[in-house]
Structures are given as structure tokens and as C-alpha cells.
PDB file of C-alpha atoms and ligand atoms in Angstrom:
ATOM      1  CA  UNK A  58      -6.390  -2.806 -18.437  1.00  0.00           C
ATOM      2  CA  UNK A  59      -3.729  -2.376 -15.360  1.00  0.00           C
ATOM      3  CA  UNK A  60      -3.695  -3.658 -11.589  1.00  0.00           C
ATOM      4  CA  UNK A  61      -1.170  -2.787  -9.102  1.00  0.00           C
ATOM      5  CA  UNK A  62       0.179  -3.470  -6.476  1.00  0.00           C
ATOM      6  CA  UNK A  63       2.350  -1.258  -4.477  1.00  0.00           C
ATOM      7  CA  UNK A  64       4.449  -2.705  -1.695  1.00  0.00           C
ATOM      8  CA  UNK A  65       7.185  -0.634   0.249  1.00  0.00           C
ATOM      9  CA  UNK A  66       8.773  -0.318   3.699  1.00  0.00           C
ATOM     10  CA  UNK A  67       6.399   3.159   5.788  1.00  0.00           C
ATOM     11  CA  UNK A  68       8.325   6.216   4.195  1.00  0.00           C
ATOM     12  CA  UNK A  69       9.051   5.044   1.161  1.00  0.00           C
ATOM     13  CA  UNK A  70       6.722   7.403  -0.613  1.00  0.00           C
ATOM     14  CA  UNK A  71       4.164   4.923  -1.329  1.00  0.00           C
ATOM     15  CA  UNK A  72       0.932   7.119  -0.744  1.00  0.00           C
ATOM     16  CA  UNK A  73       2.808  10.475  -3.440  1.00  0.00           C
ATOM     17  CA  UNK A  74       4.271   7.861  -5.823  1.00  0.00           C
ATOM     18  CA  UNK A  75       0.425   6.398  -6.022  1.00  0.00           C
ATOM     19  CA  UNK A  76      -1.741   9.502  -6.583  1.00  0.00           C
ATOM     20  CA  UNK A  77       1.055  10.660  -9.400  1.00  0.00           C
ATOM     21  CA  UNK A  78       0.718   7.075 -11.325  1.00  0.00           C
ATOM     22  CA  UNK A  79      -2.899   6.598 -10.739  1.00  0.00           C
ATOM     23  CA  UNK A  80      -2.937  10.153 -12.552  1.00  0.00           C
ATOM     24  CA  UNK A  81      -0.591   9.275 -15.564  1.00  0.00           C
ATOM     25  CA  UNK A  82      -2.685   6.114 -16.304  1.00  0.00           C
ATOM     26  CA  UNK A  83      -5.821   6.897 -14.917  1.00  0.00           C
ATOM     27  CA  UNK A  84      -6.805   3.973 -12.134  1.00  0.00           C
ATOM     28  CA  UNK A  85      -7.672   4.717  -9.109  1.00  0.00           C
ATOM     29  CA  UNK A  86      -5.596   5.234  -6.298  1.00  0.00           C
ATOM     30  CA  UNK A  87      -7.484   2.784  -3.239  1.00  0.00           C
ATOM     31  CA  UNK A  88      -4.557   3.415  -0.373  1.00  0.00           C
ATOM     32  CA  UNK A  89      -6.662   1.215   2.715  1.00  0.00           C
ATOM     33  CA  UNK A  90      -4.635   4.525   5.084  1.00  0.00           C
ATOM     34  CA  UNK A  91      -6.206   7.241   3.519  1.00  0.00           C
ATOM     35  CA  UNK A  92      -9.387   5.060   4.009  1.00  0.00           C
ATOM     36  CA  UNK A  93      -9.072   4.515   7.273  1.00  0.00           C
ATOM     37  CA  UNK A  94      -7.652   7.719   8.162  1.00  0.00           C
ATOM     38  CA  UNK A  95     -11.057   9.244   6.541  1.00  0.00           C
ATOM     39  CA  UNK A  96     -13.125   7.075   8.729  1.00  0.00           C
ATOM     40  CA  UNK A  97     -11.672   8.810  11.314  1.00  0.00           C
ATOM     41  CA  UNK A  98     -11.458  11.741  10.676  1.00  0.00           C
ATOM     42  CA  UNK A  99     -15.442  11.286   9.406  1.00  0.00           C
ATOM     43  CA  UNK A 100     -15.114   9.666  12.844  1.00  0.00           C
ATOM     44  CA  UNK A 101     -18.290   6.999  11.287  1.00  0.00           C
ATOM     45  CA  UNK A 102     -18.019   3.401  13.744  1.00  0.00           C
ATOM     46  CA  UNK A 103     -15.272   1.463  11.595  1.00  0.00           C
ATOM     47  CA  UNK A 104     -13.103   5.206  12.476  1.00  0.00           C
ATOM     48  CA  UNK A 105     -13.929   4.613  15.525  1.00  0.00           C
ATOM     49  CA  UNK A 106     -12.630   1.157  16.475  1.00  0.00           C
ATOM     50  CA  UNK A 107      -9.186   1.437  14.566  1.00  0.00           C
ATOM     51  CA  UNK A 108      -8.330   4.677  15.731  1.00  0.00           C
ATOM     52  CA  UNK A 109      -6.431   3.599  18.771  1.00  0.00           C
ATOM     53  CA  UNK A 110      -4.627   1.222  15.923  1.00  0.00           C
ATOM     54  CA  UNK A 111      -3.167   3.215  13.643  1.00  0.00           C
ATOM     55  CA  UNK A 112      -2.052   5.269  15.969  1.00  0.00           C
ATOM     56  CA  UNK A 113      -0.537   2.427  18.357  1.00  0.00           C
ATOM     57  CA  UNK A 114       1.395   2.102  14.549  1.00  0.00           C
ATOM     58  CA  UNK A 115       0.409  -1.964  14.119  1.00  0.00           C
ATOM     59  CA  UNK A 116      -2.464  -3.247  11.437  1.00  0.00           C
ATOM     60  CA  UNK A 117      -6.243  -3.070  11.906  1.00  0.00           C
ATOM     61  CA  UNK A 118      -7.318  -6.707  11.317  1.00  0.00           C
ATOM     62  CA  UNK A 119      -7.809  -8.616   8.340  1.00  0.00           C
ATOM     63  CA  UNK A 120     -11.932  -9.095   8.469  1.00  0.00           C
ATOM     64  CA  UNK A 121     -12.180  -5.278   8.950  1.00  0.00           C
ATOM     65  CA  UNK A 122      -9.389  -4.396   6.364  1.00  0.00           C
ATOM     66  CA  UNK A 123     -10.988  -6.585   3.807  1.00  0.00           C
ATOM     67  CA  UNK A 124     -14.263  -6.221   3.735  1.00  0.00           C
ATOM     68  CA  UNK A 125     -13.306  -2.278   3.704  1.00  0.00           C
ATOM     69  CA  UNK A 126     -11.383  -3.331  -0.164  1.00  0.00           C
ATOM     70  CA  UNK A 127     -13.180  -5.798  -1.248  1.00  0.00           C
ATOM     71  CA  UNK A 128     -16.065  -2.942  -1.009  1.00  0.00           C
ATOM     72  CA  UNK A 129     -13.626  -0.240  -2.398  1.00  0.00           C
ATOM     73  CA  UNK A 130     -12.926  -2.751  -5.063  1.00  0.00           C
ATOM     74  CA  UNK A 131     -16.975  -3.195  -6.557  1.00  0.00           C
ATOM     75  CA  UNK A 132     -17.360   0.290  -6.783  1.00  0.00           C
ATOM     76  CA  UNK A 133     -16.985   0.582 -11.295  1.00  0.00           C
ATOM     77  CA  UNK A 134     -14.217   2.566 -11.353  1.00  0.00           C
ATOM     78  CA  UNK A 135     -11.571   0.043 -10.618  1.00  0.00           C
ATOM     79  CA  UNK A 136     -12.834  -1.483 -14.426  1.00  0.00           C
ATOM     80  CA  UNK A 137     -10.434  -1.144 -16.175  1.00  0.00           C
ATOM     81  CA  UNK A 138      -7.824  -1.328 -13.121  1.00  0.00           C
ATOM     82  CA  UNK A 139      -6.341   0.521 -10.312  1.00  0.00           C
ATOM     83  CA  UNK A 140      -3.718   1.149  -7.632  1.00  0.00           C
ATOM     84  CA  UNK A 141      -3.392  -0.400  -4.630  1.00  0.00           C
ATOM     85  CA  UNK A 142      -1.084   1.764  -1.632  1.00  0.00           C
ATOM     86  CA  UNK A 143      -0.821   0.041   1.700  1.00  0.00           C
ATOM     87  CA  UNK A 144      -3.215  -3.215   0.629  1.00  0.00           C
ATOM     88  CA  UNK A 145      -2.274  -6.083   1.202  1.00  0.00           C
ATOM     89  CA  UNK A 146      -0.350  -5.976   3.242  1.00  0.00           C
ATOM     90  CA  UNK A 147       0.264  -9.511   5.012  1.00  0.00           C
ATOM     91  CA  UNK A 148       0.001 -12.708   3.806  1.00  0.00           C
ATOM     92  CA  UNK A 149      -3.563 -13.421   3.803  1.00  0.00           C
ATOM     93  CA  UNK A 150      -4.555 -10.195   2.811  1.00  0.00           C
ATOM     94  CA  UNK A 151      -2.774 -11.121  -0.484  1.00  0.00           C
ATOM     95  CA  UNK A 152      -4.558 -15.010  -0.305  1.00  0.00           C
ATOM     96  CA  UNK A 153      -7.573 -13.223  -0.301  1.00  0.00           C
ATOM     97  CA  UNK A 154      -6.861 -10.634  -3.146  1.00  0.00           C
ATOM     98  CA  UNK A 155      -6.082 -13.108  -5.174  1.00  0.00           C
ATOM     99  CA  UNK A 156      -9.469 -14.911  -4.805  1.00  0.00           C
ATOM    100  CA  UNK A 157     -11.893 -12.310  -4.763  1.00  0.00           C
ATOM    101  CA  UNK A 158      -9.813 -11.228  -8.173  1.00  0.00           C
ATOM    102  CA  UNK A 159     -10.231 -14.161  -9.452  1.00  0.00           C
ATOM    103  CA  UNK A 160     -13.590 -14.286  -8.974  1.00  0.00           C
ATOM    104  CA  UNK A 161     -14.035 -12.230 -11.713  1.00  0.00           C
ATOM    105  CA  UNK A 162     -11.345 -13.457 -13.951  1.00  0.00           C
ATOM    106  CA  UNK A 163      -8.770 -11.001 -12.860  1.00  0.00           C
ATOM    107  CA  UNK A 164      -5.188 -11.190 -11.748  1.00  0.00           C
ATOM    108  CA  UNK A 165      -2.509  -8.669 -10.496  1.00  0.00           C
ATOM    109  CA  UNK A 166      -0.107  -7.251 -14.030  1.00  0.00           C
ATOM    110  CA  UNK A 167       2.641  -6.063 -11.750  1.00  0.00           C
ATOM    111  CA  UNK A 168       4.436  -5.380  -8.107  1.00  0.00           C
ATOM    112  CA  UNK A 169       6.496  -2.236  -7.782  1.00  0.00           C
ATOM    113  CA  UNK A 170       8.396  -2.189  -4.639  1.00  0.00           C
ATOM    114  CA  UNK A 171       9.474   1.244  -3.787  1.00  0.00           C
ATOM    115  CA  UNK A 172      13.142   0.090  -1.884  1.00  0.00           C
ATOM    116  CA  UNK A 173      14.310   2.656   0.331  1.00  0.00           C
ATOM    117  CA  UNK A 174      17.410   2.788   3.349  1.00  0.00           C
ATOM    118  CA  UNK A 175      16.254   2.418   6.702  1.00  0.00           C
ATOM    119  CA  UNK A 176      18.045   5.583   8.226  1.00  0.00           C
ATOM    120  CA  UNK A 177      16.032   7.024   4.994  1.00  0.00           C
ATOM    121  CA  UNK A 178      13.214   6.190   6.072  1.00  0.00           C
ATOM    122  CA  UNK A 179      13.237   7.310   9.501  1.00  0.00           C
ATOM    123  CA  UNK A 180      14.442  10.703   8.327  1.00  0.00           C
ATOM    124  CA  UNK A 181      11.575  10.927   6.445  1.00  0.00           C
ATOM    125  CA  UNK A 182       8.846   9.820   8.064  1.00  0.00           C
ATOM    126  CA  UNK A 183       9.539  11.893  10.782  1.00  0.00           C
ATOM    127  CA  UNK A 184       9.816  14.770   8.383  1.00  0.00           C
ATOM    128  CA  UNK A 185       6.193  14.425   7.844  1.00  0.00           C
ATOM    129  CA  UNK A 186       4.699  14.571  10.856  1.00  0.00           C
ATOM    130  CA  UNK A 187       1.333  13.030  10.912  1.00  0.00           C
ATOM    131  CA  UNK A 188       0.159  11.580  13.900  1.00  0.00           C
ATOM    132  CA  UNK A 189       1.210   8.318  13.529  1.00  0.00           C
ATOM    133  CA  UNK A 190       5.197   9.266  13.012  1.00  0.00           C
ATOM    134  CA  UNK A 191       6.534   9.709  16.449  1.00  0.00           C
ATOM    135  CA  UNK A 192       9.896   7.679  16.681  1.00  0.00           C
ATOM    136  CA  UNK A 193       8.667   5.004  19.034  1.00  0.00           C
ATOM    137  CA  UNK A 194       5.379   4.210  16.540  1.00  0.00           C
ATOM    138  CA  UNK A 195       7.960   4.349  13.500  1.00  0.00           C
ATOM    139  CA  UNK A 196      10.233   1.618  15.025  1.00  0.00           C
ATOM    140  CA  UNK A 197       7.432  -0.246  15.152  1.00  0.00           C
ATOM    141  CA  UNK A 198       5.742  -0.051  11.555  1.00  0.00           C
ATOM    142  CA  UNK A 199       9.555  -0.168  10.503  1.00  0.00           C
ATOM    143  CA  UNK A 200       8.600  -3.691  12.429  1.00  0.00           C
ATOM    144  CA  UNK A 201       5.256  -4.352  11.210  1.00  0.00           C
ATOM    145  CA  UNK A 202       6.349  -4.198   7.818  1.00  0.00           C
ATOM    146  CA  UNK A 203       9.965  -6.091   8.355  1.00  0.00           C
ATOM    147  CA  UNK A 204       7.373  -9.191   9.998  1.00  0.00           C
ATOM    148  CA  UNK A 205       4.204  -9.288   8.339  1.00  0.00           C
ATOM    149  CA  UNK A 206       4.656  -6.711   4.973  1.00  0.00           C
ATOM    150  CA  UNK A 207       8.540  -8.215   3.794  1.00  0.00           C
ATOM    151  CA  UNK A 208       7.367 -11.811   3.264  1.00  0.00           C
ATOM    152  CA  UNK A 209       4.909 -10.834   0.050  1.00  0.00           C
ATOM    153  CA  UNK A 210       8.391 -10.086  -1.920  1.00  0.00           C
ATOM    154  CA  UNK A 211       9.128 -13.836  -2.099  1.00  0.00           C
ATOM    155  CA  UNK A 212       5.503 -14.053  -2.583  1.00  0.00           C
ATOM    156  CA  UNK A 213       5.013 -11.587  -5.236  1.00  0.00           C
ATOM    157  CA  UNK A 214       8.188 -12.979  -6.830  1.00  0.00           C
ATOM    158  CA  UNK A 215       6.861 -13.907 -10.380  1.00  0.00           C
ATOM    159  CA  UNK A 216       5.131  -9.993 -10.370  1.00  0.00           C
ATOM    160  CA  UNK A 217       7.810  -7.598  -8.895  1.00  0.00           C
ATOM    161  CA  UNK A 218       8.922  -4.846  -9.736  1.00  0.00           C
ATOM    162  CA  UNK A 219      11.734  -3.232  -7.576  1.00  0.00           C
ATOM    163  CA  UNK A 220      12.780   0.560  -7.845  1.00  0.00           C
ATOM    164  CA  UNK A 221      15.233   2.200  -6.685  1.00  0.00           C
ATOM    165  CA  UNK A 222      12.360   5.242  -4.396  1.00  0.00           C
ATOM    166  CA  UNK A 223      15.134   7.418  -3.439  1.00  0.00           C
ATOM    167  CA  UNK A 224      15.140  10.475  -6.066  1.00  0.00           C
ATOM    168  CA  UNK A 225      13.610  13.789  -7.047  1.00  0.00           C
ATOM    169  CA  UNK A 226       9.341  12.394  -6.775  1.00  0.00           C
ATOM    170  CA  UNK A 227       9.336  12.472 -10.659  1.00  0.00           C
ATOM    171  CA  UNK A 228      12.627  10.545 -11.290  1.00  0.00           C
ATOM    172  CA  UNK A 229      10.885   8.028  -8.744  1.00  0.00           C
ATOM    173  CA  UNK A 230       7.951   8.318 -11.355  1.00  0.00           C
ATOM    174  CA  UNK A 231       9.710   7.606 -14.273  1.00  0.00           C
ATOM    175  CA  UNK A 232      11.577   4.946 -13.368  1.00  0.00           C
ATOM    176  CA  UNK A 233       8.414   2.642 -12.158  1.00  0.00           C
ATOM    177  CA  UNK A 234       6.863   3.876 -15.233  1.00  0.00           C
ATOM    178  CA  UNK A 235      10.128   2.579 -17.031  1.00  0.00           C
ATOM    179  CA  UNK A 236       9.977  -0.362 -14.663  1.00  0.00           C
ATOM    180  CA  UNK A 237       6.633  -1.218 -16.120  1.00  0.00           C
ATOM    181  CA  UNK A 238       6.540  -0.861 -20.090  1.00  0.00           C
ATOM    182  CA  UNK A 239      10.547  -2.914 -19.816  1.00  0.00           C
ATOM    183  CA  UNK A 240       7.912  -5.610 -17.992  1.00  0.00           C
ATOM    184  CA  UNK A 241       5.337  -5.611 -21.072  1.00  0.00           C
TER     185      UNK A 241
HETATM  186  P1  LIG B 342      -0.122   3.758   5.077  1.00  0.00           P
HETATM  187  O1  LIG B 342      -0.859   5.099   5.072  1.00  0.00           O
HETATM  188  O2  LIG B 342      -0.421   2.062   4.177  1.00  0.00           O
HETATM  189  O3  LIG B 342       0.481   3.942   6.455  1.00  0.00           O
HETATM  190  O4  LIG B 342      -0.971   3.525   6.627  1.00  0.00           O
HETATM  191  C1  LIG B 342      -1.385   3.384   8.007  1.00  0.00           C
HETATM  192  C2  LIG B 342      -2.300   2.710   9.063  1.00  0.00           C
HETATM  193  O5  LIG B 342      -3.484   2.186   8.826  1.00  0.00           O
HETATM  194  C3  LIG B 342      -1.218   1.464   9.237  1.00  0.00           C
HETATM  195  O6  LIG B 342       0.182   1.378  10.273  1.00  0.00           O
HETATM  196  C4  LIG B 342      -1.727   0.466   9.802  1.00  0.00           C
HETATM  197  O7  LIG B 342      -2.770   0.835  11.053  1.00  0.00           O
HETATM  198  C5  LIG B 342      -3.050   0.640   8.489  1.00  0.00           C
HETATM  199  N1  LIG B 342      -3.205  -0.258   7.830  1.00  0.00           N
HETATM  200  C6  LIG B 342      -3.089   0.729   6.313  1.00  0.00           C
HETATM  201  N2  LIG B 342      -3.436  -0.146   5.657  1.00  0.00           N
HETATM  202  C7  LIG B 342      -3.742  -1.580   6.406  1.00  0.00           C
HETATM  203  C8  LIG B 342      -3.637  -2.922   5.907  1.00  0.00           C
HETATM  204  N3  LIG B 342      -3.912  -3.370   4.842  1.00  0.00           N
HETATM  205  N4  LIG B 342      -3.458  -3.688   6.497  1.00  0.00           N
HETATM  206  C9  LIG B 342      -4.046  -3.761   7.782  1.00  0.00           C
HETATM  207  N5  LIG B 342      -3.646  -1.993   8.592  1.00  0.00           N
HETATM  208  C10 LIG B 342      -3.652  -0.997   7.890  1.00  0.00           C
END
């Protein structure tokens, strides 16, 4: 049973690593950013509500995000674990997650922090070219990470596994798997 959270600034490689880890560990990869982008692409009501927020690089309000995440966690494929990518992104979301898990006697096993220097992040994001990857929006997202999300590192200090995220993709995946093995 593996319940994991992946934390790191935009551009740290969370999505890429989450995809690889999800396959290796046999647990679903749940990305709130992907869920929002899917809703935007499909022009659902939720998508229309959040599009301008993703475009600006701000955070979607907690009520909306938490509700979407809780609905996703209720699907049966999460019974043996899950890997959260991009959630929680602030302390309020972390507390909601803890409460929801506690209601079914569950808790997180580990929180993986992907560490990457800021200049490498900006280079990677500019190269990625997603619609929210222009320079002003990138700076705003990095700022939001520092002010809203970075406090989670302390909140999760007892569960935290920190991995250097600057290396080839496979090598970073191996580092994460090794670090998780060392913990247990
Ligand atoms: P990501 O794909 O994780 O980089 O997320 C892309 C965008 O989706 C973010 O810049 C936010 O606008 C929004 N988003 C994703 N996850 C969350 C979350 N947990 N809370 C609030 N907004 C989020």
C-alpha cells in the first residue's frame, strides 16, 4: 500500500516522475493540474471557471480544488494507493487531505520533494512551452510555490524524502525509488 505525494516547484519534473513512478509502483497518478487541463480542453463548467486562473499562474480556490480531488480519491482504483502530483499546494489543502484520509483510516506513507535550482527551473519551463509557461507567468508560479506550497515541507517534515531532481529522467526515478526503500 503506497500513498505518496510529490512536491516541488513548477518545472521540477513532478509530472514526468509521477508518470514513471505510477507505472513502477502500480498506483494511479493523480495530477490536479492535469484534471483542470482536461476540464478546460473539454470545456466543462469547471474548466470555464478555472481557465483564467491557470493562465495567470495563480491557485484555483481550495473549495473547487478540494472537491475535485476528493471525488477523484473516491474512485476505486485508489484502494491500494495513489501518487498525488500538484496536490496539496497549501496548508489548507494538506489539512483537508489528512482529514479525508483519516475518515477511512488511511494516511500518507511519504512525501517526495524534488529539489531543483531556480535558474534550471526557468530554463526548463521556457523550453516546455505550455500555455502557462511564458516568463511572467512562470515567475508568478515560482512565487506562489515559495509562499503557498513551500511551507508544506515543514508540515510534512516527518514524511519528507528529499531527492535531487537534476539528472537524467531515469536516474531521478531511481533516486526516488531508492530513497523510498530506505525509508521503510
Ligand atoms: P500543475 O500542472 O501542477 O503545474 O498545475 C497547473 C495549474 O493548475 C497551477 O498553476 C494552478 O493554477 C492549478 N492547480 C493545480 N493544482 C492545484 C492545486 N492543488 N491547488 C490550486 N491550483 C492548482
